[in-house]
Short mmCIF file of C-alpha atoms and ligand atoms in Angstrom, two decimals:
data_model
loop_
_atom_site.label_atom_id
_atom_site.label_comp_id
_atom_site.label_asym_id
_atom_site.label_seq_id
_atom_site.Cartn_x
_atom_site.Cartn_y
_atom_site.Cartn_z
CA UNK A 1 26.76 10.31 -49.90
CA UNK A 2 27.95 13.81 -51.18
CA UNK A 3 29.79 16.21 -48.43
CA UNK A 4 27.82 17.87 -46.34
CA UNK A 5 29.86 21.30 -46.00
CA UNK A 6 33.02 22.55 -46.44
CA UNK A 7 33.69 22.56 -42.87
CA UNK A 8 36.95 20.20 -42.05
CA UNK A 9 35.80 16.56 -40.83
CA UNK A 10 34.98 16.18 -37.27
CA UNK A 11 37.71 14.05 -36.10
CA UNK A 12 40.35 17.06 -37.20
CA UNK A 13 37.65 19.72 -35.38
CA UNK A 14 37.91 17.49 -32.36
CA UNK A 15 41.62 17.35 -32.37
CA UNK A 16 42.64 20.84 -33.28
CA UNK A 17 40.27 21.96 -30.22
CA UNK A 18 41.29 19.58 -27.77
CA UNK A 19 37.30 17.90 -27.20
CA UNK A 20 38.53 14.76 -25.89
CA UNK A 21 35.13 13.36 -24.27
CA UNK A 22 33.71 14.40 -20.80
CA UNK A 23 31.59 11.28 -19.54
CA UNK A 24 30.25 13.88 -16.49
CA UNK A 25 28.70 16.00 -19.60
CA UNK A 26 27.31 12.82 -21.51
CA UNK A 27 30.01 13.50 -24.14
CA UNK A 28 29.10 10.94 -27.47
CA UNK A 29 30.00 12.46 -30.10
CA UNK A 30 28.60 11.65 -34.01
CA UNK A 31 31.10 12.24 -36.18
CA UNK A 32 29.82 11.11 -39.64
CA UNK A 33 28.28 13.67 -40.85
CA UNK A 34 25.91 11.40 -43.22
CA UNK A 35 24.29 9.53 -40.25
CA UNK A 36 23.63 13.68 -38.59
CA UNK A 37 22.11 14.89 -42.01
CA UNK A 38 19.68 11.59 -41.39
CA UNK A 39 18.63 12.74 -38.05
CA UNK A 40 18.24 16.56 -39.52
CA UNK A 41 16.11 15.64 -42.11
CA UNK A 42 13.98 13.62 -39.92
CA UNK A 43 12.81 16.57 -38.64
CA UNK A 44 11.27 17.89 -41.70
CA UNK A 45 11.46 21.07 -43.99
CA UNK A 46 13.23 23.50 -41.50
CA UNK A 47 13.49 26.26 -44.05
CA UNK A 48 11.38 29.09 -42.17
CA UNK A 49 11.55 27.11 -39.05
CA UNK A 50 14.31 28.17 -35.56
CA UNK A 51 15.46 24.99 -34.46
CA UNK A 52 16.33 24.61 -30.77
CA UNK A 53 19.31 22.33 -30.42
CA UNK A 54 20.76 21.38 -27.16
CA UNK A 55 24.38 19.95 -26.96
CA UNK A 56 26.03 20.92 -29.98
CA UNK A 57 29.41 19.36 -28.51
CA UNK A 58 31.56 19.67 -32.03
CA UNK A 59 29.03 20.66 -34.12
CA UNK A 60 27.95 17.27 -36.01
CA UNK A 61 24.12 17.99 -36.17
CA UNK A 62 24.01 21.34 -35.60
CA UNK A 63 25.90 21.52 -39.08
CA UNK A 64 23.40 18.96 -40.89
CA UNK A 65 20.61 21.09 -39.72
CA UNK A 66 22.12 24.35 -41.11
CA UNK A 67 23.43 22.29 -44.36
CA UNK A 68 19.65 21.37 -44.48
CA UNK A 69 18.10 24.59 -44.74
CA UNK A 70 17.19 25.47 -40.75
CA UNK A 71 16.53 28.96 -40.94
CA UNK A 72 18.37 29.96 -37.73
CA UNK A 73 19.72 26.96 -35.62
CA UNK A 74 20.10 28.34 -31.67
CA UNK A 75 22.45 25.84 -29.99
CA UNK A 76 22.56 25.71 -26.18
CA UNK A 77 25.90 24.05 -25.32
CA UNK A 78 27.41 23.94 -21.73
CA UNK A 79 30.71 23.02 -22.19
CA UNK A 80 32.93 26.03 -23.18
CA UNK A 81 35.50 23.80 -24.66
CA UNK A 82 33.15 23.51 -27.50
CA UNK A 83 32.91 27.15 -28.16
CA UNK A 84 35.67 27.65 -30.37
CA UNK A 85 34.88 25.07 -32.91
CA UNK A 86 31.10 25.94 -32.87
CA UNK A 87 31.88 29.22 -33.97
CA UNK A 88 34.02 28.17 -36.95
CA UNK A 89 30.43 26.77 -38.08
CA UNK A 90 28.95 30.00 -37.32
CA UNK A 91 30.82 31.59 -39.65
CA UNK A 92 30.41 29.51 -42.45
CA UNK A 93 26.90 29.94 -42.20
CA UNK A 94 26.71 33.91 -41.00
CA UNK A 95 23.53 34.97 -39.42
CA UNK A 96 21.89 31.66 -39.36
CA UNK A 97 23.66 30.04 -35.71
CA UNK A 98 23.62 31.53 -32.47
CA UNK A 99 25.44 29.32 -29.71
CA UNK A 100 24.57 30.17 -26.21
CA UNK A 101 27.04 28.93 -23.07
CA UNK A 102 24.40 27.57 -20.56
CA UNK A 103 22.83 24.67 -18.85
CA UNK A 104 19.46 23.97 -21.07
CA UNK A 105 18.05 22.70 -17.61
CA UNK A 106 17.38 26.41 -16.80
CA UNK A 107 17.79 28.40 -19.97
CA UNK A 108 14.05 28.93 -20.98
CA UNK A 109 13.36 28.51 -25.01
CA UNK A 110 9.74 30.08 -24.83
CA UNK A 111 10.98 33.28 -26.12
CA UNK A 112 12.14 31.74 -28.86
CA UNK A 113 8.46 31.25 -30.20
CA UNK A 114 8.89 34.69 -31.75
CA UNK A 115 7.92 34.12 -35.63
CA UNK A 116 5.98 31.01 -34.70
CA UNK A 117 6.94 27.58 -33.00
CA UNK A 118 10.37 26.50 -33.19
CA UNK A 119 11.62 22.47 -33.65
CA UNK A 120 13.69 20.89 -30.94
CA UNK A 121 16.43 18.32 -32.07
CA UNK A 122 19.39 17.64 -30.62
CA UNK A 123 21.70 13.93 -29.39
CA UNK A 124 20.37 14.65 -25.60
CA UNK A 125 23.10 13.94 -23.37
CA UNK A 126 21.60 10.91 -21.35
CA UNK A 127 22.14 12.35 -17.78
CA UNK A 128 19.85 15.27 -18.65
CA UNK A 129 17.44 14.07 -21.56
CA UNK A 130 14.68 12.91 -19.36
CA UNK A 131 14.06 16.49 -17.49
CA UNK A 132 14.81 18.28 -20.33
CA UNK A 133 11.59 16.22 -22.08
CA UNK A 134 9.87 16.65 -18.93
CA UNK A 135 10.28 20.54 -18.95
CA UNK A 136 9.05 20.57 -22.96
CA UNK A 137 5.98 18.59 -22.35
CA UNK A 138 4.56 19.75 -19.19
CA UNK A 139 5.13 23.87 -20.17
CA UNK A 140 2.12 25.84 -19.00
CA UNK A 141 0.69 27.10 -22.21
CA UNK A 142 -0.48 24.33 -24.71
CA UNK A 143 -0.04 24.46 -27.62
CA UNK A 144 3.45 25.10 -26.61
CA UNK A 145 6.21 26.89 -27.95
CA UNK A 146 7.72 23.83 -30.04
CA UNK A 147 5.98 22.17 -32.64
CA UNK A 148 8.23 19.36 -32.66
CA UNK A 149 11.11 17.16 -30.72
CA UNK A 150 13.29 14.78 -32.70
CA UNK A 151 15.42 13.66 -29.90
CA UNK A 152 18.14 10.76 -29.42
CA UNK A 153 17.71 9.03 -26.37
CA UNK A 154 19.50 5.37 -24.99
CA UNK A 155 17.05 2.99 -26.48
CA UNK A 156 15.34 1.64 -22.98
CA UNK A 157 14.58 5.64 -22.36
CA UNK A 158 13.34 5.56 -26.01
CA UNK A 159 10.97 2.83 -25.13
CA UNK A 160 9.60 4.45 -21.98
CA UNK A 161 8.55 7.47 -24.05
CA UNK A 162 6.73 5.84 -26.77
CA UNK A 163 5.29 2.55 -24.57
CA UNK A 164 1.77 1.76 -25.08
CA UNK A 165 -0.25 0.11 -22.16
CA UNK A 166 0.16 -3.38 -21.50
CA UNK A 167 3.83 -3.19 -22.88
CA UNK A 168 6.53 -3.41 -19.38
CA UNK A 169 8.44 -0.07 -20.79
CA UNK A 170 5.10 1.54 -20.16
CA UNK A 171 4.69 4.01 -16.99
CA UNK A 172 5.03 7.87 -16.05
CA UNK A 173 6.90 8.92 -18.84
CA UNK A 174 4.93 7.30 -21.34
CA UNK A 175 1.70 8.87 -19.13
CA UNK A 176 2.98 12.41 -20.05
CA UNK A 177 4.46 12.31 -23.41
CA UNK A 178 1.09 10.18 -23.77
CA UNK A 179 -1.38 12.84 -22.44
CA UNK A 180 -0.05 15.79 -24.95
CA UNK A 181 2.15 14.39 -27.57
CA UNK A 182 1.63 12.07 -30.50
CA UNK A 183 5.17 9.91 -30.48
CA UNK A 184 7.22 7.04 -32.22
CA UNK A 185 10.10 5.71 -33.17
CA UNK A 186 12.44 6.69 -35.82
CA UNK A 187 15.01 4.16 -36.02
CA UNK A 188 18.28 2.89 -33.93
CA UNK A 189 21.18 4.16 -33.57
CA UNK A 190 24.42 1.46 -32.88
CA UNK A 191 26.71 2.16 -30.06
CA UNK A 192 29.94 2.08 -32.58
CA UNK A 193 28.74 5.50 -34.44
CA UNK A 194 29.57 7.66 -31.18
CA UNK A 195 32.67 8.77 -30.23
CA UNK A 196 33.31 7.28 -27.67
CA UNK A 197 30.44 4.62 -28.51
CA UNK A 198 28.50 4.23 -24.97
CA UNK A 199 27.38 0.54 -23.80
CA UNK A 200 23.81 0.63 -25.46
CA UNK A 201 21.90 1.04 -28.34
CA UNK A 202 20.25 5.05 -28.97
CA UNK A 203 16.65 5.70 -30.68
CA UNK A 204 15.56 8.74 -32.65
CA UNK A 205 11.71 9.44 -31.59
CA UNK A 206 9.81 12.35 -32.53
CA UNK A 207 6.98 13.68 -30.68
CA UNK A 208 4.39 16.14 -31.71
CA UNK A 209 1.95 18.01 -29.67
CA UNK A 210 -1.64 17.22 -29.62
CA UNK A 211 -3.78 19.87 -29.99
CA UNK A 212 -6.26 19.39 -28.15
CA UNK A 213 -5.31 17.12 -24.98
CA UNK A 214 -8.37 15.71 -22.60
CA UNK A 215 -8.64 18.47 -19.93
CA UNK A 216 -7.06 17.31 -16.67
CA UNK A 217 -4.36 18.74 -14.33
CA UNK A 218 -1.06 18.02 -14.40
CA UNK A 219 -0.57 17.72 -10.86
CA UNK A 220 -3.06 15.40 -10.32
CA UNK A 221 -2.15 13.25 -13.19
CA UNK A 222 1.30 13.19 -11.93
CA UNK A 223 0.53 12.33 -8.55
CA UNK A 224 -2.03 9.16 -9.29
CA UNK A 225 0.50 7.76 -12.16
CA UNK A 226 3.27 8.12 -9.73
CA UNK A 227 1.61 6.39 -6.85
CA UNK A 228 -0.06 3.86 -8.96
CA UNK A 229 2.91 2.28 -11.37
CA UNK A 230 4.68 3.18 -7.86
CA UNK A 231 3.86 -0.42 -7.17
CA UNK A 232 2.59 -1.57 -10.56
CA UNK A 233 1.81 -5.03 -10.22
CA UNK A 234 -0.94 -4.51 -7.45
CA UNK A 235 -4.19 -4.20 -8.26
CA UNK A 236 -5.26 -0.76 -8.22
CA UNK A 237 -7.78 -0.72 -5.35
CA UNK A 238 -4.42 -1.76 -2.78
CA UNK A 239 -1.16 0.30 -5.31
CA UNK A 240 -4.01 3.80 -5.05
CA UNK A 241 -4.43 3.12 -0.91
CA UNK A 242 -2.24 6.49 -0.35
CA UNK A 243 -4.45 8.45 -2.41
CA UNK A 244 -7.93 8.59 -0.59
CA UNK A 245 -9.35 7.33 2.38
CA UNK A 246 -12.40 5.71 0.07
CA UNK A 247 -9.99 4.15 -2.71
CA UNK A 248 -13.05 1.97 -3.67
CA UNK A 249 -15.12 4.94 -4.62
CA UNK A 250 -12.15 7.13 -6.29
CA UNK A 251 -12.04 4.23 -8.69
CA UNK A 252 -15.58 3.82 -9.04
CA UNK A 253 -15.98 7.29 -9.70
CA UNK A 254 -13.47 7.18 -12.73
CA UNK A 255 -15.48 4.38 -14.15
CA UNK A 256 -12.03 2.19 -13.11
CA UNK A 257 -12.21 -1.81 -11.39
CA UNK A 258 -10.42 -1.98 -8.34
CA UNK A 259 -8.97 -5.10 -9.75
CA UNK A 260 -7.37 -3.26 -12.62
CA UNK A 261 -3.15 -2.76 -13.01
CA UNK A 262 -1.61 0.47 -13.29
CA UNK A 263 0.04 -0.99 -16.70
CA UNK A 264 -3.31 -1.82 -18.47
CA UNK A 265 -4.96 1.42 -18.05
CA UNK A 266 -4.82 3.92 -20.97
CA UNK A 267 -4.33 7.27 -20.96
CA UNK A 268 -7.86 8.40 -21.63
CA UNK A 269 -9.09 5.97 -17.89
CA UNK A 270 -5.48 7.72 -15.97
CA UNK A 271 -7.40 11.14 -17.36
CA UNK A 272 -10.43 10.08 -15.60
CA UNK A 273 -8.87 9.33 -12.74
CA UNK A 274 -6.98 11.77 -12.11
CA UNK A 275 -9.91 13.96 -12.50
CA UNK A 276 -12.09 12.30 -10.18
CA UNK A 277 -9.09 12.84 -8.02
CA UNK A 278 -8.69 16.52 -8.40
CA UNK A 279 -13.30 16.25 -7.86
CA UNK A 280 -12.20 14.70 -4.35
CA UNK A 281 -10.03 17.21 -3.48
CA UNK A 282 -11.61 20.13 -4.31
CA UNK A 283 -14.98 18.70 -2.79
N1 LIG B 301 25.36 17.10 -30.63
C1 LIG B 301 26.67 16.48 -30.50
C2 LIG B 301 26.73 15.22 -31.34
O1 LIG B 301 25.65 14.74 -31.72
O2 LIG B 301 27.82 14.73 -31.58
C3 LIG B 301 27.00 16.17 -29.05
C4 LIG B 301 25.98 15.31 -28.33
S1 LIG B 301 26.53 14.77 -26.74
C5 LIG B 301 25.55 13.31 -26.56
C6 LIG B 301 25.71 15.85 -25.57
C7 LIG B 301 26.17 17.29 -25.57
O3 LIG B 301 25.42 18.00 -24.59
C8 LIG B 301 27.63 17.51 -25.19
O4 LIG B 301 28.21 18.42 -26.09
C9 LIG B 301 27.58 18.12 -23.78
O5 LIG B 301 28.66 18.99 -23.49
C10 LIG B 301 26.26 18.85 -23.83
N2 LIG B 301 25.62 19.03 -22.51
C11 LIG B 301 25.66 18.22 -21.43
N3 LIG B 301 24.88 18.68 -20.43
C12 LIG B 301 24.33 19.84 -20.90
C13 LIG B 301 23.44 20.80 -20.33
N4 LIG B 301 22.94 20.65 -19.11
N5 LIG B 301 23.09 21.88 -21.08
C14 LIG B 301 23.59 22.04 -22.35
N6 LIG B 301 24.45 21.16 -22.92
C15 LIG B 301 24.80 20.07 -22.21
#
């Protein structure tokens, strides 16, 4: 495949700056810049579109995005180490990258929503990925203020994401993304094309928002997934016993057997309950 950019090759960006890997800050970098362009143009056209990336590290995929039209790529990157090199790509692409020096647990992207709703990609660093996913699908105002997430996640996080019931990767996190997303699998990633490559396989998913998701609060749904896959091989009448005093009739009145598993309900029947929860305890 043709050269991306101009740019010098990421090994020599990594050297001249010193970015020799922080495990503490999930530090695997991609350095061929053919296998980043594939994850960019997962993500679609980004040509009017602000892309949200978080972790630039070197710059591997947040220069595929720009060499792939993005619009404006805004890069949230906590390590300053990384600053220097970043802004080499900045640069070569003027106007079009902003890098920001902060921790994208708090920095809040809704503002960024300002010509319509930007597209999140980025090579999560494991430690963090999970929250940061948590934050983007549970924000307040739905539709929300992305319109996509192409994210790279170890492949058993991958698989908790996009589980369907019935399937042992399928709990919680599947619950949420579940509830308000549409998700699936992109493809693998092996551990030999990091630098340096971590002990497992990664996954490229890509989640989109629903529109419309069935009405229920996220509290509630949160707190009967959690206490039902909390012990997810009981049947549900004994794993729900924290939840009400009349578990029986909570499940009844969610249309739910008491003989039922946490892992074979779908999302539509954890809706319900949930709901019939929130009846309870508003009664
Ligand atoms: N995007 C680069 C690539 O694909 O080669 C680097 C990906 S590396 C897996 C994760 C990046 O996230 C690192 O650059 C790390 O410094 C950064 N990072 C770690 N924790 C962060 C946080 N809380 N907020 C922002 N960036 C973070």
């Amino acid at each position: 495949m043709a050269q991306i950019d101009d740019l010098p090759p990421l090994r020599d960006v990594i050297a001249a700056h010193g970015l020799n890997a922080r495990k503490a800050l999930g530090q695997n970098f991609l350095l061929d810049l053919n296998l980043t362009m594939r994850i960019a143009r997962s993500a679609g056209d980004l040509s009017n579109t602000t892309v949200l990336e978080i972790g630039p590290g070197p710059g591997g995929l947040t220069r595929a995005l720009l060499a792939a039209g993005a619009k404006r790529v805004v890069a949230i990157e906590k390590d300053p180490r990384c600053l220097p090199a970043l802004s080499e790509v900045s640069e070569h692409y003027p106007g079009r990258l902003d890098v920001l020096n902060a921790d994208a647990l708090t920095f809040d992207p809704s503002g960024l929503n300002g010509e319509g709703p930007i597209k999140i990609v980025a090579n999560l660093p494991y430690n963090v990925g999970t929250q940061l996913l948590i934050n983007w699908i549970t924000t307040e105002n739905w539709p929300p203020f992305w319109s996509s997430l192409t994210l790279l996640f170890q492949k058993e996080v991958a698989e908790r994401i996009i589980a369907g019931p019935g399937t042992k990767a399928y709990g919680r996190l599947a619950l949420l993304a579940g509830w308000r997303c549409t998700s699936g699998k992109l493809f693998d990633i092996g551990p030999k094309a990091f630098t340096p490559p971590p002990k497992v396989t990664s996954t490229l998913i890509q989640l989109t928002p629903n529109p419309s998701p069935l009405p229920c609060n996220l509290k509630a749904l949160e707190t009967v997934t959690a206490t039902a896959f909390g012990q997810r091989r009981k049947m549900l009448r004994a794993s729900l016993k924290g939840l009400s005093a009349d578990t029986d009739q909570l499940l009844a009145d969610a249309g739910i057997e008491g003989t039922a598993r946490a892992e074979t309900l779908d999302i539509g029947a954890f809706v319900g309950l949930a709901n019939a929860f929130s009846r309870r305890r508003n009664a």
